[in-house]
Structure formats: structure tokens, C-alpha cells
mmCIF file of C-alpha atoms in Angstrom:
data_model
loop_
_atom_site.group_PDB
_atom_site.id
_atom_site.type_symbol
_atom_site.label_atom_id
_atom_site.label_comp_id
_atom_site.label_asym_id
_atom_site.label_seq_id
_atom_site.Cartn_x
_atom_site.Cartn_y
_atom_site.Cartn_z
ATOM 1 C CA UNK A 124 102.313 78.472 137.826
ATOM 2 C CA UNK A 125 99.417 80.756 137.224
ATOM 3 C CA UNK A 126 100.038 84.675 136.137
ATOM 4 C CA UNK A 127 98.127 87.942 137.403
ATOM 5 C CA UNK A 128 96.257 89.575 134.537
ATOM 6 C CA UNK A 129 98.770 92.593 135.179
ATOM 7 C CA UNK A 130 101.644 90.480 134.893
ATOM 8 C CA UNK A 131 100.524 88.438 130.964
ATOM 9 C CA UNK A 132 99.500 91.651 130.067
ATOM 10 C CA UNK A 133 103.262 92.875 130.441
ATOM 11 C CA UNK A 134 104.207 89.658 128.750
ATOM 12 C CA UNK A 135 101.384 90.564 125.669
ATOM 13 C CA UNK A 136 102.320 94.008 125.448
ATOM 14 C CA UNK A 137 106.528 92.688 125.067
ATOM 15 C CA UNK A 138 105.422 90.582 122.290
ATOM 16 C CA UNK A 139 105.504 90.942 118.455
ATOM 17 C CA UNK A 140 101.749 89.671 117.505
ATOM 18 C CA UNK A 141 100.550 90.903 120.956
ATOM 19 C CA UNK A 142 96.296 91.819 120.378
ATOM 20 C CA UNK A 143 97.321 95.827 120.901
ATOM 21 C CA UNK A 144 99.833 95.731 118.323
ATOM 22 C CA UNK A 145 98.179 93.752 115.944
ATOM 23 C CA UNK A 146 94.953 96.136 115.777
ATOM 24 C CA UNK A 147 97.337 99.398 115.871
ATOM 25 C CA UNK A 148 98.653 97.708 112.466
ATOM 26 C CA UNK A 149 95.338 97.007 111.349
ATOM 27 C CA UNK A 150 94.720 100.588 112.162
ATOM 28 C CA UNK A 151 97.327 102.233 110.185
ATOM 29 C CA UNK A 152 96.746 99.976 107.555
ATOM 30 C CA UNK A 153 93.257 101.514 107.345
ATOM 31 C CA UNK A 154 94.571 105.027 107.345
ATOM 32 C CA UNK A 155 96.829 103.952 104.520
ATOM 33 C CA UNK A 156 93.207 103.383 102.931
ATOM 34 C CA UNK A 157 92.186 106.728 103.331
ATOM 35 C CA UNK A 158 92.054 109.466 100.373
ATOM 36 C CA UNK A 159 95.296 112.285 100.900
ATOM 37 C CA UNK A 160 92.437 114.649 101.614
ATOM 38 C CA UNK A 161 91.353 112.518 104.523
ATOM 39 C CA UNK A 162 95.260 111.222 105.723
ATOM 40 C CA UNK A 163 95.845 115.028 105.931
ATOM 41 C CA UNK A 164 93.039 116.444 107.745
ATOM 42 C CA UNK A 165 93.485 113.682 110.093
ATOM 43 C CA UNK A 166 97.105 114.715 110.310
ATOM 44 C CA UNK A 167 96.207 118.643 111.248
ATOM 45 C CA UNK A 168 95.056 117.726 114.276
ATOM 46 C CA UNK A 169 98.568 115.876 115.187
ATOM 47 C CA UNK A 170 100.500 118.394 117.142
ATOM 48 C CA UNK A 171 103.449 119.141 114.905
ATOM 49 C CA UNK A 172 106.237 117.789 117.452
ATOM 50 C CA UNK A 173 104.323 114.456 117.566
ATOM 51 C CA UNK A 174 103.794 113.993 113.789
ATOM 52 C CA UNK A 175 107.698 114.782 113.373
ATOM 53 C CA UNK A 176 108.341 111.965 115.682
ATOM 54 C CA UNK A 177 105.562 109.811 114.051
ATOM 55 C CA UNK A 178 107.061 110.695 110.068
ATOM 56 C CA UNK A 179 110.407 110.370 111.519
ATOM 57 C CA UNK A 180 109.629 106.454 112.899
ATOM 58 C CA UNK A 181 107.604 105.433 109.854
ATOM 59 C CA UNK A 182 111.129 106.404 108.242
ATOM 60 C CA UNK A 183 113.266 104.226 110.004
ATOM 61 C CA UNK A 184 110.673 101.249 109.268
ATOM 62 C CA UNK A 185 110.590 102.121 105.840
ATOM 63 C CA UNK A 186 114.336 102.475 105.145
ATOM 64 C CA UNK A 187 114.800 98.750 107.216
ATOM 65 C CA UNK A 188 112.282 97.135 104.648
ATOM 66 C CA UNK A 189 113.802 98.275 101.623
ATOM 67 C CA UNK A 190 116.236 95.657 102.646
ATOM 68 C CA UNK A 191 113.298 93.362 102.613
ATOM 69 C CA UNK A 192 112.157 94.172 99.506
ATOM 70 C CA UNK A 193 115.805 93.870 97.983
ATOM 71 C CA UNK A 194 116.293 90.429 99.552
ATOM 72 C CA UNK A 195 112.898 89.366 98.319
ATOM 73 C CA UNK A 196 113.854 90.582 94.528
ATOM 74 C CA UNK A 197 117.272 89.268 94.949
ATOM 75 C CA UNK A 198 115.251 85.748 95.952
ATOM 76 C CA UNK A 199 112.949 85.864 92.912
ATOM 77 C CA UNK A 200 115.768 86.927 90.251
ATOM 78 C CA UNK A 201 117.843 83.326 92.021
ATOM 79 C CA UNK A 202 114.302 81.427 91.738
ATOM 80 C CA UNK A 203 114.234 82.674 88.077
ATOM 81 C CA UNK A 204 118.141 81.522 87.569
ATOM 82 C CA UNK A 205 119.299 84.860 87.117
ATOM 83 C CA UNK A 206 122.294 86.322 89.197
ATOM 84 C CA UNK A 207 122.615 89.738 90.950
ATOM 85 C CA UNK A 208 125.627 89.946 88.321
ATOM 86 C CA UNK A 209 122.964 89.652 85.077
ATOM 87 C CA UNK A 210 121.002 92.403 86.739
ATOM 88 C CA UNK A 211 123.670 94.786 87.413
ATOM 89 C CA UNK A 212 125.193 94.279 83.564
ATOM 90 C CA UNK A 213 121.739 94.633 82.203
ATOM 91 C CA UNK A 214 121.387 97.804 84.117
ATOM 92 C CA UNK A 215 124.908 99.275 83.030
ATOM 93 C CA UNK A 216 123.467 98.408 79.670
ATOM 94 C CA UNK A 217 121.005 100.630 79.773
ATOM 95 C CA UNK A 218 122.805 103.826 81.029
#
């Protein structure tokens, strides 16, 4: 079974590591790069309604990987044989 060029493009496009969405990350990474100077010159040009909707996205992907990032610490502390527990009474201790 071979597929049109239309049709694995639809596939590509569906995917998580599809070619588009790859260099789109690569992109923003790049524009992470920039100086605030550049970021927000760049950002001027962004009709206002779009760059809500863009801040308002990044958001929502940056509020679901602070889970991430808590799982990953929460990993590291267990690698390290320390418990959630030890962090939490080392952090009351220090209130």
C-alpha cells in the first residue's frame, strides 16, 4: 500500500517529531537566544490579539512542565536516597 504525498503529509503533520514541528521548535528555541531588546521588537510587530493567544499557550506548556521538572527533582532526591518527606521537613526547618 503506497500513500499520496497529500495523504503522509497529513500523517507527518499529526505526528509529534513531524519535520514542521521539529524546526518550529528549533525556531523558538532560537528566539529564546535572542537579547530582550531583540525578543521584543520582534514581538511589536505581533498583532496584540495573536501574541495574547501565543503568551497565553506558552503558559499552558509551561505550567504542564513544572510537573516535569517536579517529577524529575522528585527522581533525583530518590536516586540520592532522600524522600519527598526529608525535603518537606528540611524546608519547614527553615521557615
Amino acid at each position: 500500500m503506497s500513500l499520496t504525498t497529500y495523504e503522509m503529509a497529513r500523517i507527518l503533520e499529526q505526528m509529534d517529531e513531524s519535520p514542521e514541528k521539529i524546526m518550529f521548535g528549533k525556531l523558538l528555541i532560537e528566539l529564546g537566544n535572542q537579547s530582550e531588546e531583540r525578543i521584543r521588537s520582534a514581538a511589536k510587530q505581533v498583532p496584540l490579539e495573536l501574541l495574547r493567544d501565543i503568551i497565553y499557550q506558552f503558559q499552558v506548556i509551561a505550567d504542564l512542565r513544572k510537573g516535569e521538572h517536579i517529577q524529575k527533582l522528585a527522581q533525583d532526591l530518590k536516586a540520592e536516597g532522600l524522600s519527598v518527606e526529608d525535603l518537606k521537613r528540611y524546608i519547614e526547618s527553615k521557615k
